[in-house]
Amino acid sequence: TVIRKECHFLGYRARAGRIRTGPVTLGRDVFVGEHTVLDIDTAMGDGSQLGHSSALRAGETVPAGQSRHGSPARPTDVDHIRVGPAPCGTARRAGYGLATLLQVFLLYVPLTVGGAHLLLAAVPSLEVLLDPASLHLTSARFYAEAVALSLALFLGSVVTGAFAVLVVPRLLRPLVRPDRTYPLYGFHYSVHRAIARLTNLKFFAWLCGDSSYVVPYLKALGYDLSRVEQTGSNFGTEIQHETPFLTRVGSGTMVADGLSVMNAEYSATSFRVSRTSIGGHNFLGNAIAYPVGGRTGENCLLATKVLVPLDGEIREGVGLLGSPPFEIPRSVERDSRFDHLREGDELRRRLAAKNRCNLRSMALFVLLRWLHLCVLTVLGFAAYDLYGHHGTAGLLALAAVPLAGLVFTIAYYVLVERCLTGFRPLRPRLCSIYDPVFWRQERLWKLPDKHLQVLNGTPYKSLVWRLMGVRIGRRVFDDGAYITERTLTTIGDDCTLAASTKIQAHSQEDGTFKSDHVTIGARCTLEVGAFVHYGVVLGEGAVLAPDSFLMKGEEVPPYARWGGNPATETVRYAAPDTAGRSRTDASREQ
């Protein structure tokens, strides 16, 4: 069985404040594509397939030997396993797993422990800093040397990371040739994984994304970008691939965010890397998985969460929306109102101004990351200093460092975000990407959000959202939601936000930026992988099914169930009142 990345089958479902567990059954020789969701009580028979950007809802099955795609899934003739088998027996698999464990315990752990020991023992200033003869917390030198150490560590990690991202993969590139089938769990597979991991390090993409500077970064990484028509926002901060050396993006194409280029194809025993090409003058929305052999060409609009077709004629000059996709107009008149800013002297002037603003944002991004590391370094050495002088109390201080670091990290980035917004809520906007108003909001997207993931499924997540400006009610269960514009989002009491849901109160299409409020009423449920766009209102008690895409401006009636990509109403039901009767029945009695 082959399971591609970014899949979700949790074995439980969160809805209406309750958790229900249930089985997910995958048979033999099954294929599960990228960006998929399998709800509880689903099953796939032997030899069945589920395409990328697709979903199985509760109770749905794929019969043995059949293929499905779409959200919700429906029959298709597409064969998603396009690479032939290769020799890959049990001994090879077991040997690879054992080698991986040995690599962790005999290489990574000794290097980490040994490196820390050398740092503490070999740096002369640290010998003074950690001298057990005296307590240093009241010494100015203690803090000065901690700051210097954090700066050295930060700069050293950036330089080392740049070498690992830009140099090492190029040295490994000749070892895995395109369009050649290799067996899994061998030398070539290890090289392929190393290239994918190194070139997908997020720091540099977050640093350069949403600016003109992401183009030279991606070129240095190995992307073929042809002749670039610079817009200042050609690519977002979240872009990933399986090999950058076989990724081609045509001239004039813009990518919003969350693009995953699927350069590799897999079977249960083999893999193959191939060139993946995205046509010129395209616009790609959010959360798109683009596979090898995608049937799109020039001048296409690929909407958010669209299923890129693998069969049929090559689509050109059209828009594609939904999963499975259907054609829509490439653009509409209202989206061309800022076209005069995208050409001539006005474009050059505004692009230069945007580049200067983006440079300041990048510098601020680096400074904030270093200040964060600096404070964590001070906390660590302060605990170590107390440990050397106060016995049990010092041991407790040392043990409290991870918790203190987490609390500081959350408070730090909450304060940073509120400062960047001037402690005022954002306002709905309709403007060009060359408007300074957009540049200031774009800066917020560079703030990291990994510290919030630690709080998933806990009551503290709602507290942090409230501190960041979300108008959020009581008893909200957040199992892993992401909210892009916090101060434009309202969430009512007793809501349930399942894992990998996203509330995005903006859109950026062909150089036009739009944002608006998102209102989610009390007792609403967003199920796994649901995506809510800007200008949306969910009525009280509404449910959005797994992997659904609720498009901009939709109004979901109270106690309705919507689902699909794009989402439409599937059923509406009456809500029980506090006495256990439906509100409809109670009103009739009155």
PDB file of C-alpha atoms in Angstrom, residues 1-12 24 26 30-40 42 44 48-58 60 62 67-74 76 80 240 258 260 262 287-291 305-308 310 323-324 499-501 527-530 545-548 565:
ATOM      1  CA  THR A   1       0.000   0.000   0.000  1.00  0.00           C
ATOM      2  CA  VAL A   2       1.219   3.486  -0.929  1.00  0.00           C
ATOM      3  CA  ILE A   3       0.249   6.488   1.215  1.00  0.00           C
ATOM      4  CA  ARG A   4       1.444   9.893  -0.044  1.00  0.00           C
ATOM      5  CA  LYS A   5       2.259  12.800   2.266  1.00  0.00           C
ATOM      6  CA  GLU A   6      -0.227  15.330   3.732  1.00  0.00           C
ATOM      7  CA  CYS A   7      -2.902  12.656   4.283  1.00  0.00           C
ATOM      8  CA  HIS A   8      -5.269  12.607   7.232  1.00  0.00           C
ATOM      9  CA  PHE A   9      -6.940   9.522   8.646  1.00  0.00           C
ATOM     10  CA  LEU A  10      -7.073  10.158  12.357  1.00  0.00           C
ATOM     11  CA  GLY A  11      -9.356   7.342  13.494  1.00  0.00           C
ATOM     12  CA  TYR A  12     -11.541   9.833  15.340  1.00  0.00           C
ATOM     13  CA  VAL A  24     -10.185   3.369   8.775  1.00  0.00           C
ATOM     14  CA  LEU A  26      -6.888   0.148   3.927  1.00  0.00           C
ATOM     15  CA  VAL A  30      -4.026   0.424  -1.997  1.00  0.00           C
ATOM     16  CA  PHE A  31      -2.998   3.899  -3.240  1.00  0.00           C
ATOM     17  CA  VAL A  32      -3.862   7.010  -1.197  1.00  0.00           C
ATOM     18  CA  GLY A  33      -2.966  10.293  -2.907  1.00  0.00           C
ATOM     19  CA  GLU A  34      -1.576  13.516  -1.478  1.00  0.00           C
ATOM     20  CA  HIS A  35      -3.798  16.075   0.310  1.00  0.00           C
ATOM     21  CA  THR A  36      -6.479  13.482   1.126  1.00  0.00           C
ATOM     22  CA  VAL A  37      -8.829  12.937   4.062  1.00  0.00           C
ATOM     23  CA  LEU A  38     -10.306   9.605   5.159  1.00  0.00           C
ATOM     24  CA  ASP A  39     -12.993  10.040   7.789  1.00  0.00           C
ATOM     25  CA  ILE A  40     -13.859   7.358  10.344  1.00  0.00           C
ATOM     26  CA  THR A  42     -14.237   4.323   5.760  1.00  0.00           C
ATOM     27  CA  MET A  44     -10.616   0.849   0.713  1.00  0.00           C
ATOM     28  CA  SER A  48      -8.238   0.344  -4.858  1.00  0.00           C
ATOM     29  CA  GLN A  49      -7.058   3.931  -5.348  1.00  0.00           C
ATOM     30  CA  LEU A  50      -7.969   7.384  -4.024  1.00  0.00           C
ATOM     31  CA  GLY A  51      -6.555  10.312  -5.991  1.00  0.00           C
ATOM     32  CA  HIS A  52      -4.883  13.421  -4.630  1.00  0.00           C
ATOM     33  CA  SER A  53      -6.975  16.294  -3.179  1.00  0.00           C
ATOM     34  CA  SER A  54      -9.810  13.861  -2.445  1.00  0.00           C
ATOM     35  CA  ALA A  55     -11.831  12.629   0.517  1.00  0.00           C
ATOM     36  CA  LEU A  56     -13.858   9.691   1.790  1.00  0.00           C
ATOM     37  CA  ARG A  57     -16.634  10.675   4.176  1.00  0.00           C
ATOM     38  CA  ALA A  58     -17.866   8.547   7.046  1.00  0.00           C
ATOM     39  CA  GLU A  60     -17.979   5.515   2.299  1.00  0.00           C
ATOM     40  CA  VAL A  62     -13.909   2.125  -2.401  1.00  0.00           C
ATOM     41  CA  SER A  67     -10.456   4.140  -8.360  1.00  0.00           C
ATOM     42  CA  ARG A  68     -12.033   7.219  -6.840  1.00  0.00           C
ATOM     43  CA  HIS A  69     -11.169  10.906  -6.752  1.00  0.00           C
ATOM     44  CA  GLY A  70     -12.798  14.133  -5.678  1.00  0.00           C
ATOM     45  CA  SER A  71     -14.319  15.516  -2.530  1.00  0.00           C
ATOM     46  CA  PRO A  72     -16.614  13.694  -1.997  1.00  0.00           C
ATOM     47  CA  ALA A  73     -15.006  10.827  -3.911  1.00  0.00           C
ATOM     48  CA  ARG A  74     -16.548   9.552  -7.131  1.00  0.00           C
ATOM     49  CA  THR A  76     -12.601   7.685 -12.136  1.00  0.00           C
ATOM     50  CA  HIS A  80      -2.427   6.805 -10.075  1.00  0.00           C
ATOM     51  CA  GLN A 240       7.417  22.362  -1.213  1.00  0.00           C
ATOM     52  CA  GLY A 258       0.759  26.036  -0.045  1.00  0.00           C
ATOM     53  CA  SER A 260       3.217  21.042  -3.280  1.00  0.00           C
ATOM     54  CA  MET A 262       4.810  16.137  -6.663  1.00  0.00           C
ATOM     55  CA  ALA A 287      -3.195  24.277  -0.941  1.00  0.00           C
ATOM     56  CA  ILE A 288      -2.654  22.779  -4.403  1.00  0.00           C
ATOM     57  CA  ALA A 289      -0.880  19.466  -5.001  1.00  0.00           C
ATOM     58  CA  TYR A 290       0.505  19.519  -8.556  1.00  0.00           C
ATOM     59  CA  PRO A 291       1.423  16.039  -9.836  1.00  0.00           C
ATOM     60  CA  LYS A 305      -7.697  23.112  -3.179  1.00  0.00           C
ATOM     61  CA  VAL A 306      -8.370  22.224  -6.827  1.00  0.00           C
ATOM     62  CA  LEU A 307      -7.728  18.668  -8.006  1.00  0.00           C
ATOM     63  CA  VAL A 308      -5.241  19.030 -10.869  1.00  0.00           C
ATOM     64  CA  LEU A 310      -4.354  13.796 -14.825  1.00  0.00           C
ATOM     65  CA  SER A 323     -12.399  18.367  -6.840  1.00  0.00           C
ATOM     66  CA  PRO A 324     -12.935  16.873  -9.364  1.00  0.00           C
ATOM     67  CA  ALA A 499      -7.348  19.069  12.737  1.00  0.00           C
ATOM     68  CA  SER A 500      -5.874  20.854   9.705  1.00  0.00           C
ATOM     69  CA  THR A 501      -8.805  23.215   9.242  1.00  0.00           C
ATOM     70  CA  GLU A 527     -14.319  18.880  10.195  1.00  0.00           C
ATOM     71  CA  VAL A 528     -10.842  17.642   9.223  1.00  0.00           C
ATOM     72  CA  GLY A 529      -9.170  19.566   6.402  1.00  0.00           C
ATOM     73  CA  ALA A 530     -12.034  22.032   5.878  1.00  0.00           C
ATOM     74  CA  ALA A 545     -17.771  18.237   6.107  1.00  0.00           C
ATOM     75  CA  PRO A 546     -14.183  16.938   5.893  1.00  0.00           C
ATOM     76  CA  ASP A 547     -11.932  18.368   3.152  1.00  0.00           C
ATOM     77  CA  SER A 548     -14.593  20.881   2.101  1.00  0.00           C
ATOM     78  CA  ASN A 565     -15.210  21.133  -3.018  1.00  0.00           C
TER      79      ASN A 565
END
